[in-house]
Short mmCIF file of C-alpha atoms (C1' of nucleotides) in Angstrom, two decimals:
data_model
loop_
_atom_site.label_atom_id
_atom_site.label_comp_id
_atom_site.label_asym_id
_atom_site.label_seq_id
_atom_site.Cartn_x
_atom_site.Cartn_y
_atom_site.Cartn_z
CA MET H 155 183.37 -6.36 265.04
CA PRO H 156 183.31 -3.96 268.02
CA LYS H 157 182.27 -0.45 267.03
CA ASN H 158 185.53 1.27 267.83
CA CYS H 159 187.79 -1.31 266.24
CA ARG H 160 189.56 -0.46 263.04
CA ARG H 161 189.94 -3.13 260.48
CA SER H 162 193.47 -2.29 259.42
CA ASP H 163 195.84 0.67 259.05
CA CYS H 164 195.11 1.06 255.36
CA PRO H 165 194.14 4.64 254.52
CA ILE H 166 191.26 3.45 252.33
CA SER H 167 189.90 1.25 255.10
CA PHE H 168 190.30 4.16 257.54
CA SER H 169 188.31 6.41 255.24
CA LEU H 170 185.61 3.87 254.51
CA ASP H 171 185.12 3.31 258.23
CA ILE H 172 183.97 6.95 258.29
CA PHE H 173 182.09 7.47 255.02
CA GLY H 174 181.91 4.02 253.41
CA ASP H 175 178.16 3.70 253.04
CA LYS H 176 175.39 4.82 250.74
CA TRP H 177 174.50 8.00 252.61
CA SER H 178 177.37 9.89 254.23
CA LEU H 179 178.76 11.37 251.04
CA LEU H 180 175.28 12.43 249.98
CA ILE H 181 175.00 14.47 253.17
CA LEU H 182 178.34 16.04 252.31
CA ARG H 183 177.18 16.65 248.74
CA ASP H 184 174.09 18.44 250.01
CA MET H 185 176.22 20.61 252.28
CA ILE H 186 178.93 21.44 249.78
CA PHE H 187 177.10 21.77 246.48
CA ILE H 188 173.56 22.66 247.48
CA GLY H 189 174.15 24.55 250.69
CA LYS H 190 171.88 22.52 252.93
CA ARG H 191 172.51 23.17 256.59
CA THR H 192 169.71 21.78 258.75
CA TYR H 193 168.46 18.34 259.67
CA GLY H 194 165.16 18.93 257.94
CA GLU H 195 166.87 19.94 254.70
CA PHE H 196 168.97 16.77 254.67
CA ALA H 197 165.92 14.66 255.44
CA ASN H 198 164.26 16.07 252.31
CA SER H 199 167.01 15.16 249.87
CA ASP H 200 166.05 13.53 246.57
CA GLU H 201 167.01 10.16 247.98
CA LYS H 202 164.76 10.51 251.04
CA MET H 203 166.94 8.90 253.66
CA ALA H 204 165.32 7.60 256.82
CA THR H 205 165.68 10.06 259.68
CA ASN H 206 167.17 7.54 262.09
CA ILE H 207 169.95 6.85 259.60
CA LEU H 208 170.39 10.56 259.04
CA ALA H 209 170.79 11.17 262.77
CA ASP H 210 173.28 8.33 263.00
CA ARG H 211 175.37 9.52 260.05
CA LEU H 212 175.41 13.12 261.23
CA SER H 213 176.81 11.95 264.55
CA VAL H 214 179.43 9.71 262.89
CA LEU H 215 180.56 12.56 260.64
CA GLU H 216 180.59 14.97 263.56
CA ASN H 217 182.62 12.58 265.73
CA ALA H 218 185.07 12.15 262.87
CA GLY H 219 185.46 15.94 262.64
CA VAL H 220 184.16 16.11 259.09
CA ILE H 221 181.20 18.30 259.98
CA LYS H 222 180.31 20.45 262.96
CA LYS H 223 177.07 21.48 264.60
CA LYS H 224 175.99 24.61 266.39
CA LYS H 225 172.85 26.38 267.46
CA ASP H 226 171.27 28.72 264.96
CA LYS H 227 171.59 32.28 266.25
CA GLU H 228 168.47 33.52 264.52
CA LYS H 229 166.24 30.59 265.35
CA LYS H 230 167.31 28.98 268.55
CA SER H 231 165.22 25.85 268.10
CA ARG H 232 167.39 24.93 265.15
CA PHE H 233 170.88 23.55 264.60
CA ILE H 234 173.16 24.52 261.78
CA TYR H 235 175.44 21.84 260.41
CA SER H 236 178.50 22.80 258.41
CA VAL H 237 181.60 21.21 256.91
CA THR H 238 184.90 21.59 258.66
CA ASP H 239 188.22 22.01 256.84
CA LYS H 240 188.68 18.27 257.21
CA GLY H 241 185.36 17.82 255.44
CA ILE H 242 186.21 20.30 252.72
CA GLU H 243 189.29 18.21 252.03
CA LEU H 244 186.93 15.48 250.89
CA LEU H 245 185.92 17.68 247.95
CA PRO H 246 188.50 16.05 245.63
CA VAL H 247 187.03 12.65 246.49
CA LEU H 248 183.53 13.91 245.68
CA LEU H 249 184.65 15.47 242.40
CA GLU H 250 186.33 12.26 241.25
CA ILE H 251 183.25 10.26 242.15
CA ILE H 252 181.07 12.73 240.23
CA LYS H 253 183.42 12.51 237.23
CA TRP H 254 183.22 8.71 237.20
CA GLY H 255 179.50 8.53 237.87
CA ALA H 256 178.65 11.13 235.26
CA THR H 257 180.82 9.34 232.71
CA TYR H 258 179.05 6.02 233.10
CA ASP H 259 175.49 7.06 233.94
CA LYS H 260 173.60 7.90 230.80
CA ASP H 261 170.78 9.44 232.87
CA THR H 262 172.98 11.63 235.01
CA VAL H 263 171.76 15.06 236.00
CA ALA H 264 175.32 16.37 236.26
CA PRO H 265 175.67 19.32 233.86
CA LYS H 266 178.21 18.60 231.14
CA ALA H 267 179.91 21.94 231.65
CA PHE H 268 180.48 21.09 235.30
CA VAL H 269 181.94 17.66 234.54
CA ASP H 270 184.17 19.23 231.90
CA ARG H 271 185.48 21.66 234.48
CA ILE H 272 186.30 18.77 236.82
CA LYS H 273 188.36 17.32 234.00
CA ASN H 274 190.01 20.49 232.69
CA ASP H 275 189.84 23.18 235.33
CA LYS H 276 189.75 21.36 238.63
CA GLU H 277 191.89 23.66 240.77
CA LYS H 278 189.98 26.80 239.90
CA LEU H 279 186.68 24.98 240.21
CA MET H 280 187.63 23.79 243.68
CA LYS H 281 188.52 27.31 244.74
CA GLU H 282 185.16 28.56 243.52
CA ILE H 283 183.30 25.82 245.34
CA ILE H 284 185.15 26.49 248.57
CA GLU H 285 184.49 30.22 248.19
CA GLY H 286 180.85 29.32 247.63
CA ILE H 287 180.73 27.39 250.88
CA LYS H 288 182.26 30.23 252.86
CA ASN H 289 179.99 32.89 251.34
CA ASN H 290 176.91 30.71 251.60
CA LYS H 291 176.54 30.76 247.81
CA PRO H 292 176.77 27.10 246.80
CA LEU H 293 177.29 26.11 243.17
CA PHE H 294 173.96 24.37 242.82
CA ALA H 295 171.75 26.35 245.12
CA PRO H 296 168.15 25.22 244.72
CA ILE H 297 165.81 27.52 242.81
CA PRO H 298 163.63 28.98 245.56
CA MET P 181 163.99 -0.26 248.25
CA PRO P 182 163.86 -2.76 245.38
CA LYS P 183 167.30 -3.97 244.34
CA ASN P 184 167.29 -2.55 240.85
CA CYS P 185 165.84 0.83 241.72
CA ARG P 186 168.08 3.85 241.61
CA ARG P 187 167.65 6.43 244.25
CA SER P 188 168.15 9.47 242.02
CA ASP P 189 170.05 10.58 238.93
CA CYS P 190 172.83 12.15 240.96
CA PRO P 191 176.25 10.90 239.83
CA ILE P 192 177.38 10.43 243.42
CA SER P 193 174.29 8.38 244.26
CA PHE P 194 174.83 6.37 241.06
CA SER P 195 178.41 5.62 242.07
CA LEU P 196 177.56 4.80 245.67
CA ASP P 197 174.92 2.34 244.49
CA ILE P 198 177.84 0.39 243.00
CA PHE P 199 180.70 0.81 245.46
CA GLY P 200 179.21 2.65 248.44
CA ASP P 201 180.03 0.18 251.19
CA LYS P 202 182.93 -0.83 253.39
CA TRP P 203 184.30 -3.54 251.10
CA SER P 204 184.05 -2.93 247.38
CA LEU P 205 186.85 -0.40 247.16
CA LEU P 206 189.09 -2.66 249.24
CA ILE P 207 188.65 -5.38 246.63
CA LEU P 208 189.62 -2.83 243.99
CA ARG P 209 192.56 -1.71 246.11
CA ASP P 210 193.80 -5.29 246.36
CA MET P 211 193.50 -5.71 242.62
CA ILE P 212 195.09 -2.43 241.61
CA PHE P 213 197.82 -1.90 244.18
CA ILE P 214 198.63 -5.38 245.40
CA GLY P 215 197.87 -7.43 242.31
CA LYS P 216 195.47 -9.88 243.87
CA ARG P 217 193.51 -11.81 241.29
CA THR P 218 191.73 -14.79 242.84
CA TYR P 219 188.88 -15.29 245.24
CA GLY P 220 191.15 -16.86 247.82
CA GLU P 221 193.55 -13.93 247.71
CA PHE P 222 190.75 -11.43 248.32
CA ALA P 223 189.37 -13.56 251.13
CA ASN P 224 192.75 -13.32 252.86
CA SER P 225 193.02 -9.53 252.87
CA ASP P 226 194.10 -7.81 256.07
CA GLU P 227 190.47 -6.94 256.80
CA LYS P 228 189.31 -10.57 256.51
CA MET P 229 185.98 -10.07 254.83
CA ALA P 230 183.36 -12.79 255.08
CA THR P 231 183.30 -14.97 251.98
CA ASN P 232 179.57 -14.56 251.37
CA ILE P 233 180.02 -10.79 251.25
CA LEU P 234 183.05 -11.22 249.02
CA ALA P 235 181.05 -13.36 246.58
CA ASP P 236 178.26 -10.80 246.60
CA ARG P 237 180.55 -7.82 246.01
CA LEU P 238 182.47 -9.54 243.24
CA SER P 239 179.21 -10.16 241.43
CA VAL P 240 178.00 -6.56 241.94
CA LEU P 241 181.29 -5.20 240.61
CA GLU P 242 181.23 -7.62 237.71
CA ASN P 243 177.65 -6.73 236.81
CA ALA P 244 178.58 -3.06 236.92
CA GLY P 245 181.46 -3.74 234.52
CA VAL P 246 184.11 -2.61 236.97
CA ILE P 247 185.83 -5.98 237.09
CA LYS P 248 185.74 -9.07 234.88
CA LYS P 249 186.22 -12.77 235.51
CA LYS P 250 187.63 -15.58 233.43
CA LYS P 251 188.97 -19.08 233.84
CA ASP P 252 192.63 -19.40 234.67
CA LYS P 253 194.40 -20.98 231.71
CA GLU P 254 197.12 -22.59 233.81
CA LYS P 255 194.91 -23.90 236.57
CA LYS P 256 191.42 -24.62 235.34
CA SER P 257 189.88 -24.94 238.79
CA ARG P 258 190.56 -21.28 239.35
CA PHE P 259 189.10 -17.96 238.20
CA ILE P 260 191.10 -14.85 237.54
CA TYR P 261 189.47 -11.54 238.39
CA SER P 262 190.77 -8.36 236.84
CA VAL P 263 189.85 -4.67 236.58
CA THR P 264 188.28 -3.37 233.40
CA ASP P 265 189.02 0.06 231.95
CA LYS P 266 185.89 1.28 233.73
CA GLY P 267 187.41 -0.01 236.96
CA ILE P 268 190.79 1.55 236.27
CA GLU P 269 188.98 4.87 235.92
CA LEU P 270 188.19 4.59 239.62
CA LEU P 271 191.91 4.98 240.36
CA PRO P 272 191.58 8.78 240.86
CA VAL P 273 188.84 8.13 243.41
CA LEU P 274 191.06 5.66 245.25
CA LEU P 275 194.04 8.03 245.21
CA GLU P 276 192.01 10.90 246.64
CA ILE P 277 190.64 8.62 249.35
CA ILE P 278 194.16 7.46 250.17
CA LYS P 279 195.37 11.07 250.31
CA TRP P 280 192.62 12.04 252.73
CA GLY P 281 192.89 8.92 254.85
CA ALA P 282 196.66 9.11 255.10
CA THR P 283 196.44 12.78 256.06
CA TYR P 284 194.12 12.19 258.98
CA ASP P 285 195.16 8.75 260.19
CA LYS P 286 198.20 8.99 262.41
CA ASP P 287 198.66 5.20 262.26
CA THR P 288 198.45 4.91 258.50
CA VAL P 289 200.64 2.41 256.73
CA ALA P 290 200.65 4.52 253.56
CA PRO P 291 204.28 5.38 252.74
CA LYS P 292 204.90 9.10 252.90
CA ALA P 293 206.68 9.10 249.56
CA PHE P 294 203.63 7.57 247.94
CA VAL P 295 201.24 10.11 249.45
CA ASP P 296 203.57 12.90 248.38
CA ARG P 297 203.46 11.61 244.84
CA ILE P 298 199.64 11.66 244.91
CA LYS P 299 199.91 15.32 245.88
CA ASN P 300 202.70 16.40 243.56
CA ASP P 301 203.08 13.93 240.75
CA LYS P 302 199.68 12.39 240.29
CA GLU P 303 199.56 12.03 236.51
CA LYS P 304 202.85 10.22 236.24
CA LEU P 305 202.05 8.10 239.28
CA MET P 306 198.77 7.05 237.70
CA LYS P 307 200.51 6.05 234.50
CA GLU P 308 202.96 3.94 236.46
CA ILE P 309 200.18 2.25 238.40
CA ILE P 310 198.24 1.48 235.24
CA GLU P 311 201.40 0.15 233.60
CA GLY P 312 201.89 -1.96 236.70
CA ILE P 313 198.45 -3.46 236.36
CA LYS P 314 198.95 -4.35 232.71
CA ASN P 315 202.40 -5.87 233.29
CA ASN P 316 201.31 -7.69 236.40
CA LYS P 317 203.80 -5.68 238.47
CA PRO P 318 201.67 -3.86 241.03
CA LEU P 319 203.09 -1.00 243.06
CA PHE P 320 202.77 -2.75 246.39
CA ALA P 321 203.29 -6.36 245.43
CA PRO P 322 203.50 -8.47 248.58
CA ILE P 323 206.93 -9.70 249.61
CA PRO P 324 206.78 -13.41 248.71
"C1'" DT L 3 193.40 -45.93 241.19
"C1'" DA L 4 192.19 -44.07 245.64
"C1'" DT L 5 192.64 -40.34 248.65
"C1'" DA L 6 193.63 -35.73 249.95
"C1'" DT L 7 193.84 -30.92 248.93
"C1'" DT L 8 192.86 -26.65 246.76
"C1'" DT L 9 189.54 -23.42 245.01
"C1'" DG L 10 185.45 -20.94 244.69
"C1'" DC L 11 181.67 -20.60 246.24
"C1'" DT L 12 176.85 -21.68 249.06
"C1'" DT L 13 174.14 -22.37 253.19
"C1'" DG L 14 172.33 -21.92 257.89
"C1'" DC L 15 171.76 -19.03 261.43
"C1'" DA L 16 172.41 -15.38 264.91
"C1'" DA L 17 173.36 -10.59 265.29
"C1'" DT L 18 173.36 -6.18 263.54
"C1'" DT L 19 171.67 -2.55 260.55
"C1'" DT L 20 168.15 -0.56 257.80
"C1'" DG L 21 163.72 1.48 256.53
"C1'" DC L 22 159.26 3.01 257.58
"C1'" DA L 23 155.90 5.17 260.51
"C1'" DA L 24 154.78 7.23 264.44
"C1'" DG L 25 155.86 9.65 268.57
"C1'" DT L 26 158.43 12.97 271.73
"C1'" DG L 27 160.20 17.20 273.59
"C1'" DC L 28 161.49 21.84 273.15
"C1'" DA L 29 161.18 26.61 271.41
"C1'" DA L 30 158.83 30.06 269.02
"C1'" DA L 31 154.89 31.91 266.72
"C1'" DT L 32 149.83 32.85 266.87
"C1'" DA W 278 146.93 28.63 275.65
"C1'" DT W 279 147.46 26.32 271.50
"C1'" DT W 280 149.61 25.34 267.36
"C1'" DT W 281 153.57 24.89 264.49
"C1'" DG W 282 158.29 23.78 263.22
"C1'" DC W 283 162.33 21.39 264.15
"C1'" DA W 284 165.39 17.78 265.64
"C1'" DC W 285 165.48 13.89 266.89
"C1'" DT W 286 163.90 8.97 269.12
"C1'" DT W 287 161.46 4.72 269.29
"C1'" DG W 288 159.22 0.38 267.91
"C1'" DC W 289 159.23 -3.02 264.87
"C1'" DA W 290 159.62 -5.70 260.51
"C1'" DA W 291 162.74 -6.62 256.87
"C1'" DA W 292 167.18 -6.85 254.93
"C1'" DT W 293 172.06 -7.29 255.36
"C1'" DT W 294 176.11 -8.88 257.73
"C1'" DG W 295 179.38 -12.00 259.93
"C1'" DC W 296 180.77 -16.42 261.32
"C1'" DA W 297 181.25 -21.29 260.71
"C1'" DA W 298 180.50 -25.09 258.20
"C1'" DG W 299 179.47 -27.54 254.01
"C1'" DC W 300 179.94 -28.68 249.12
"C1'" DA W 301 181.38 -29.80 244.37
"C1'" DA W 302 184.71 -29.79 240.85
"C1'" DA W 303 189.52 -29.84 239.54
"C1'" DT W 304 194.05 -31.01 240.53
"C1'" DA W 305 197.93 -33.15 243.48
"C1'" DT W 306 199.71 -37.00 246.07
"C1'" DA W 307 200.11 -41.91 247.48
#
DNA sequence: TATATTTGCTTGCAATTTGCAAGTGCAAAT
DNA sequence: ATTTGCACTTGCAAATTGCAAGCAAATATA
């Protein structure tokens, strides 16, 4: 299949052509929930993705308009990646995936209180998460 | 990475280990929305997936308990695949993916009325879809 | 009864993608 | 001037994918 050929006009197929793989949504997770912003931070995720794959996925997501990239003002040798509005609109997808995964994975690290809020208080939770992104105070910021 | 090794205890990673690829959710889509039930029907989806991949994905989904398989009573040479409750619980994920995909794909085939119902009438829509599965009357049954 | 067809896979093989390790190039810090 | 940090890039082996064909068992047709 040629690279720029869509498989069908199904909205699921369209979406999966962008993030249907084992890594893309983890990059988005790291951005949205943990506040990661640089290449090096993504490369050091728990799942340790190969850097060539990371570079590839960042460019796919950027081309799709889900994330954007700009030079760091403080440290010019560095790029800052961030989610666009189009990317933030994937938050409901992520939350539903978390809900399902946490329900069926007995070893999940997802806090019960968080999963309960996805089930019972989703709208407010989403607002808080989006606020968190904009203020650079993500919900699950790593303990420094 | 060994086949039975999880990457982390993140619920998203857990989920993607099961359906994080370009095909698995399309199989689920065909089951849930179109009412496909046999190997041959899946093999003839719009996206024309290779049959070796299809066989592989069906077995992954079955092992994960998302779908189940049994002999057709009417035609014993045939197997009937169907979603389990665990699979039906992926419906919210599918609906959110459809919502996002339909929003950003100008060529989408998703009917506007359907997407509007995902946005404004999701609970009732879900009940109807689940009813449809159980009564063998899927929402987007193909015109025969 | 013999033959053909349907159904659900499996196999062989080439092409693509992945994963790992190492290397590169640039900017800033020392 | 040299080292360090960062964002990739490259080489290569291994795994996965896609395509076409093959196969075996259960019907359907002659």
